[in-house]
């Protein structure tokens, strides 16, 4: 069984890769250009993860997707991550659009809270395209990051706001030649370029009304990025509707919806990672079931990294951490060895 490869009560590869983004930001937060450098830093960490796992916690690299493996293990990857990803995607006849970049992108929505929406999209595309360049993967990452950013800023409160964020991200990606035509192939027609963001296919997933519509357990398609995106957006909508109907936001909303999603099967851990990020950003920490949050393996380690990130971003004060104000970055915190690329090993 797939799940048997993972430690009990711990997360899977999806969250390992999301943590690579967080650890990179913590390790490099004193560099004012760390977000510009994030794609390359993330790529280097991803290579280490594939070879040795999450070294900070001595976790093995389980669940490596085919595209991620093909791209990251290429000999020239560390020198040219995005170009390598483009070449591998083109070699599939520009067809593959798996969920591997969407599953890890959500921390960028938090990290970019203080940036404009377009700046957040740029960071999301930079990191996402180190492995996944298909426009469907790119737009999915932009939507996830944009919605999380908007939820945390109090700009997305109702479904109409979600719809608007979806449309803004879609139109922005559609307007970017490099994102729509990875590699800028001059011989492709406009129709060939735009087919990747086919409107009917997009709408079918992001405006789905039921999990059944998404057919998450469809054979040979469980890893399709739009299935993951659609289920994440739908769970956020259902959470909003539950609150709107007068239910006091409670951990039961999160738990019931997440269990419903997981029971649909398919790429359940990845769908859960993407959906849990959106729903959690909406409901907040108090909206998580205690027996899940308190029962999480490596809970104290995870909570310490979250606290450090909120301090670095200026969201909270240090609470005992030695902090120093530094220009655009509200606080600088002491380095921790396990946040380095090799986990302090």
XYZ file of C-alpha atoms in Angstrom:
345
model
C 0.000 0.000 0.000
C 1.158 3.525 -0.838
C 0.413 4.932 2.624
C 2.395 2.142 4.321
C 5.605 3.770 3.103
C 5.042 6.764 5.367
C 5.427 7.252 9.098
C 2.197 6.953 11.076
C 0.453 10.286 11.742
C 2.977 12.102 9.538
C 2.575 13.908 6.239
C 3.592 12.620 2.806
C 5.869 13.873 0.031
C 3.532 16.770 -0.758
C 4.263 18.466 2.550
C 7.940 17.531 2.437
C 8.242 19.594 -0.733
C 6.185 22.447 0.718
C 8.571 22.453 3.665
C 11.505 22.853 1.283
C 10.015 26.229 0.337
C 9.542 27.233 3.974
C 13.003 26.080 5.029
C 14.586 27.943 2.125
C 12.832 31.158 3.138
C 13.857 30.745 6.772
C 17.466 29.977 5.882
C 17.776 32.901 3.458
C 15.382 35.432 4.994
C 18.107 37.985 5.739
C 18.886 38.278 2.013
C 16.637 41.021 0.568
C 16.605 39.148 -2.755
C 15.727 35.760 -1.302
C 12.394 35.550 -3.159
C 14.134 36.235 -6.467
C 16.547 33.420 -5.671
C 13.860 31.101 -4.288
C 13.305 29.070 -7.501
C 16.977 28.139 -7.794
C 17.334 27.542 -4.049
C 14.230 25.375 -4.089
C 15.538 23.407 -7.072
C 18.772 22.667 -5.219
C 16.851 21.500 -2.165
C 14.564 19.374 -4.311
C 17.568 17.549 -5.781
C 18.831 16.873 -2.255
C 15.370 15.672 -1.201
C 15.130 13.238 -4.108
C 18.565 11.837 -3.319
C 18.443 11.819 0.478
C 15.005 12.851 1.731
C 14.055 15.558 4.240
C 17.287 15.562 6.189
C 16.056 17.843 8.965
C 13.811 14.988 10.127
C 15.638 12.028 8.555
C 12.624 11.283 6.361
C 13.100 9.167 3.250
C 12.061 10.542 -0.179
C 8.866 8.574 -0.771
C 6.283 9.345 -3.448
C 8.467 10.949 -6.121
C 6.314 11.680 -9.169
C 7.511 10.572 -12.599
C 7.799 14.077 -14.042
C 9.570 15.422 -10.966
C 12.005 12.515 -11.020
C 12.701 12.855 -14.741
C 13.292 16.600 -14.463
C 15.244 16.831 -11.222
C 17.513 13.866 -11.919
C 18.556 15.268 -15.311
C 22.293 16.001 -15.356
C 21.902 19.716 -16.189
C 19.035 20.394 -13.792
C 20.853 22.415 -11.152
C 22.310 24.762 -13.765
C 19.062 25.246 -15.675
C 16.017 24.018 -13.706
C 13.313 25.710 -15.755
C 14.911 24.935 -19.117
C 15.248 21.303 -18.102
C 11.578 21.235 -17.114
C 10.632 22.764 -20.476
C 12.629 20.160 -22.392
C 11.089 17.270 -20.458
C 7.575 18.659 -20.970
C 8.108 19.146 -24.702
C 9.343 15.553 -24.912
C 5.864 14.461 -23.733
C 4.394 16.267 -26.759
C 3.310 19.061 -24.432
C 0.659 16.871 -22.850
C 1.462 16.112 -19.230
C -0.010 18.327 -16.515
C 0.406 16.546 -13.169
C -0.303 17.971 -9.731
C 3.245 17.979 -8.346
C 3.755 21.745 -8.327
C 0.279 22.562 -7.020
C 0.636 20.242 -4.031
C 3.598 22.203 -2.620
C 2.846 25.792 -3.614
C 0.625 26.915 -0.723
C 3.367 28.317 1.575
C 4.025 30.958 -1.082
C 0.564 32.396 -0.401
C 1.665 33.058 3.172
C 5.187 34.176 2.317
C 3.832 36.692 -0.223
C 1.096 38.156 1.990
C 2.811 41.528 1.947
C 3.328 41.585 -1.821
C 0.916 42.447 -4.598
C -1.104 39.687 -6.190
C 0.971 39.779 -9.367
C 4.201 39.662 -7.379
C 2.876 36.584 -5.591
C 2.017 34.991 -8.940
C 5.552 35.636 -10.174
C 7.010 33.842 -7.157
C 4.547 30.962 -7.580
C 5.370 30.529 -11.261
C 9.103 30.739 -10.622
C 9.033 27.922 -8.091
C 6.394 25.872 -9.892
C 8.206 25.970 -13.216
C 11.343 24.414 -11.745
C 9.518 21.147 -12.502
C 6.092 21.834 -14.060
C 5.780 24.252 -16.994
C 2.445 23.217 -18.500
C 0.151 26.302 -18.402
C -2.476 24.290 -16.517
C 0.010 23.640 -13.733
C 1.051 27.284 -13.744
C -2.478 28.653 -13.508
C -3.301 26.162 -10.748
C -0.357 27.389 -8.674
C -1.295 31.025 -9.268
C -4.878 30.380 -8.189
C -3.852 28.558 -5.017
C -1.315 31.180 -3.990
C -3.586 34.083 -4.913
C -6.552 32.689 -2.998
C -4.505 31.903 0.119
C -2.954 35.362 0.040
C -6.396 36.939 -0.345
C -7.909 34.864 2.459
C -5.136 35.792 4.872
C -5.381 39.480 3.985
C -9.147 39.493 4.512
C -9.755 40.316 0.851
C -11.496 37.034 0.038
C -14.532 36.571 2.243
C -17.206 35.014 0.033
C -17.448 32.772 -3.020
C -17.760 35.718 -5.369
C -14.322 36.862 -4.230
C -12.962 33.370 -4.895
C -14.390 33.469 -8.416
C -12.786 36.851 -9.031
C -9.394 35.602 -7.837
C -9.687 32.566 -10.117
C -10.490 34.732 -13.126
C -7.690 37.206 -12.438
C -5.124 34.409 -12.283
C -6.488 32.742 -15.422
C -6.404 35.975 -17.436
C -2.931 36.844 -16.202
C -1.427 33.505 -17.214
C -3.254 33.691 -20.546
C -1.607 37.078 -21.185
C 1.968 35.868 -20.548
C 3.598 34.487 -23.744
C 6.400 32.702 -21.900
C 3.945 30.946 -19.576
C 1.566 29.965 -22.365
C 4.296 28.774 -24.726
C 7.117 27.283 -22.637
C 10.301 27.488 -24.659
C 8.697 30.148 -26.899
C 8.398 27.763 -29.847
C 7.863 30.050 -32.897
C 6.159 27.409 -35.044
C 3.160 26.884 -32.770
C -0.101 28.478 -33.872
C -2.116 30.630 -31.505
C -4.686 27.855 -31.291
C -2.022 25.309 -30.356
C -0.747 27.626 -27.647
C -4.118 28.524 -26.144
C -5.472 24.974 -26.123
C -3.687 24.294 -22.841
C -6.003 26.734 -21.097
C -9.143 25.513 -22.829
C -11.972 27.399 -21.157
C -14.481 24.565 -21.031
C -11.982 22.179 -19.465
C -10.950 24.811 -16.927
C -14.511 25.720 -15.940
C -15.523 22.083 -15.583
C -13.073 21.750 -12.712
C -12.886 25.100 -10.928
C -16.666 25.565 -10.951
C -17.609 21.980 -10.067
C -20.497 21.674 -7.624
C -19.830 18.181 -6.288
C -16.821 15.970 -5.692
C -18.482 13.299 -7.803
C -18.311 15.589 -10.846
C -14.533 15.697 -10.572
C -14.146 11.908 -10.847
C -11.078 11.998 -8.645
C -10.615 8.227 -8.838
C -10.719 8.120 -12.643
C -8.242 5.543 -13.906
C -5.017 6.982 -15.409
C -6.093 10.556 -14.519
C -5.831 10.717 -10.742
C -2.723 12.921 -10.895
C -4.202 15.484 -13.301
C -3.613 18.966 -11.900
C -7.146 20.208 -12.601
C -8.622 17.402 -10.488
C -6.489 18.518 -7.565
C -7.254 22.193 -8.170
C -10.968 21.574 -8.612
C -11.269 19.587 -5.394
C -9.368 22.260 -3.453
C -11.565 25.076 -4.751
C -14.721 23.066 -4.145
C -13.815 22.281 -0.538
C -13.192 25.976 0.084
C -16.607 26.788 -1.402
C -18.296 24.136 0.733
C -16.562 25.479 3.828
C -17.734 29.001 3.035
C -21.276 27.767 2.498
C -21.256 25.933 5.820
C -20.231 29.123 7.623
C -22.681 31.236 5.620
C -25.539 28.936 6.575
C -25.063 29.949 10.182
C -22.779 27.230 11.413
C -20.231 28.546 13.868
C -16.814 27.834 12.324
C -15.659 24.705 14.065
C -13.150 21.903 13.555
C -16.028 19.693 12.452
C -16.328 21.590 9.160
C -12.685 20.979 8.298
C -12.704 17.363 9.411
C -15.953 16.389 7.691
C -15.027 18.006 4.384
C -11.508 16.597 4.361
C -12.753 13.095 5.144
C -15.316 13.383 2.342
C -12.527 14.356 -0.044
C -10.163 11.588 1.016
C -12.918 8.990 0.694
C -13.245 9.894 -2.997
C -9.927 8.134 -3.520
C -7.592 9.005 -6.357
C -4.459 10.941 -5.416
C -5.917 11.470 -1.972
C -2.881 12.833 -0.126
C -2.164 15.405 -2.819
C -5.791 16.461 -3.111
C -5.863 16.747 0.664
C -2.707 18.857 0.770
C -4.027 21.380 -1.748
C -7.560 21.473 -0.339
C -6.439 21.535 3.283
C -4.308 24.593 2.565
C -7.237 26.597 1.176
C -9.766 25.419 3.740
C -7.295 25.929 6.573
C -6.501 29.462 5.410
C -10.238 30.210 5.503
C -11.088 28.569 8.842
C -7.843 29.387 10.656
C -5.852 27.467 13.248
C -8.848 27.231 15.573
C -10.754 25.501 12.793
C -8.466 22.465 12.750
C -9.551 19.364 14.687
C -7.405 19.095 17.807
C -6.972 15.338 17.589
C -5.444 15.824 14.133
C -3.256 18.822 14.975
C -2.080 17.460 18.329
C -1.607 13.954 16.970
C 0.669 15.037 14.120
C 4.090 13.431 14.083
C 6.892 16.000 14.484
C 4.276 18.473 15.744
C 6.667 20.491 17.914
C 9.221 20.771 15.115
C 6.546 21.863 12.650
C 5.091 24.408 15.070
C 8.529 25.884 15.696
C 9.082 26.418 11.970
C 5.648 27.994 11.600
C 6.392 30.337 14.498
C 9.737 31.304 13.012
C 8.129 31.984 9.639
C 5.438 34.216 11.146
C 8.134 36.189 12.948
C 10.222 36.590 9.798
C 7.153 37.794 7.904
C 6.252 40.254 10.665
C 2.938 38.519 11.371
C 3.775 37.868 15.031
C 6.383 38.962 17.541
C 9.277 36.763 18.517
C 7.993 35.390 21.839
C 11.470 34.717 23.154
C 13.269 34.594 19.818
C 16.085 37.117 19.457
C 14.950 39.343 16.590
C 16.479 42.311 14.809
C 14.643 44.620 12.413
C 16.188 44.604 8.920
C 14.871 46.852 6.166
C 12.139 45.201 4.100
C 12.154 42.170 6.386
C 10.504 43.027 9.714
C 12.699 40.687 11.741
C 15.824 38.643 11.552
C 15.959 35.513 13.646
C 18.928 33.342 14.602
C 19.873 30.631 12.144
C 18.978 27.023 12.878
C 21.159 24.296 11.409
C 18.296 22.096 10.266
C 17.044 24.852 7.950
C 20.190 24.641 5.813
C 19.947 22.695 2.530
C 21.497 19.556 4.015
C 19.528 19.824 7.248
C 22.595 20.465 9.361
C 23.953 17.002 8.594
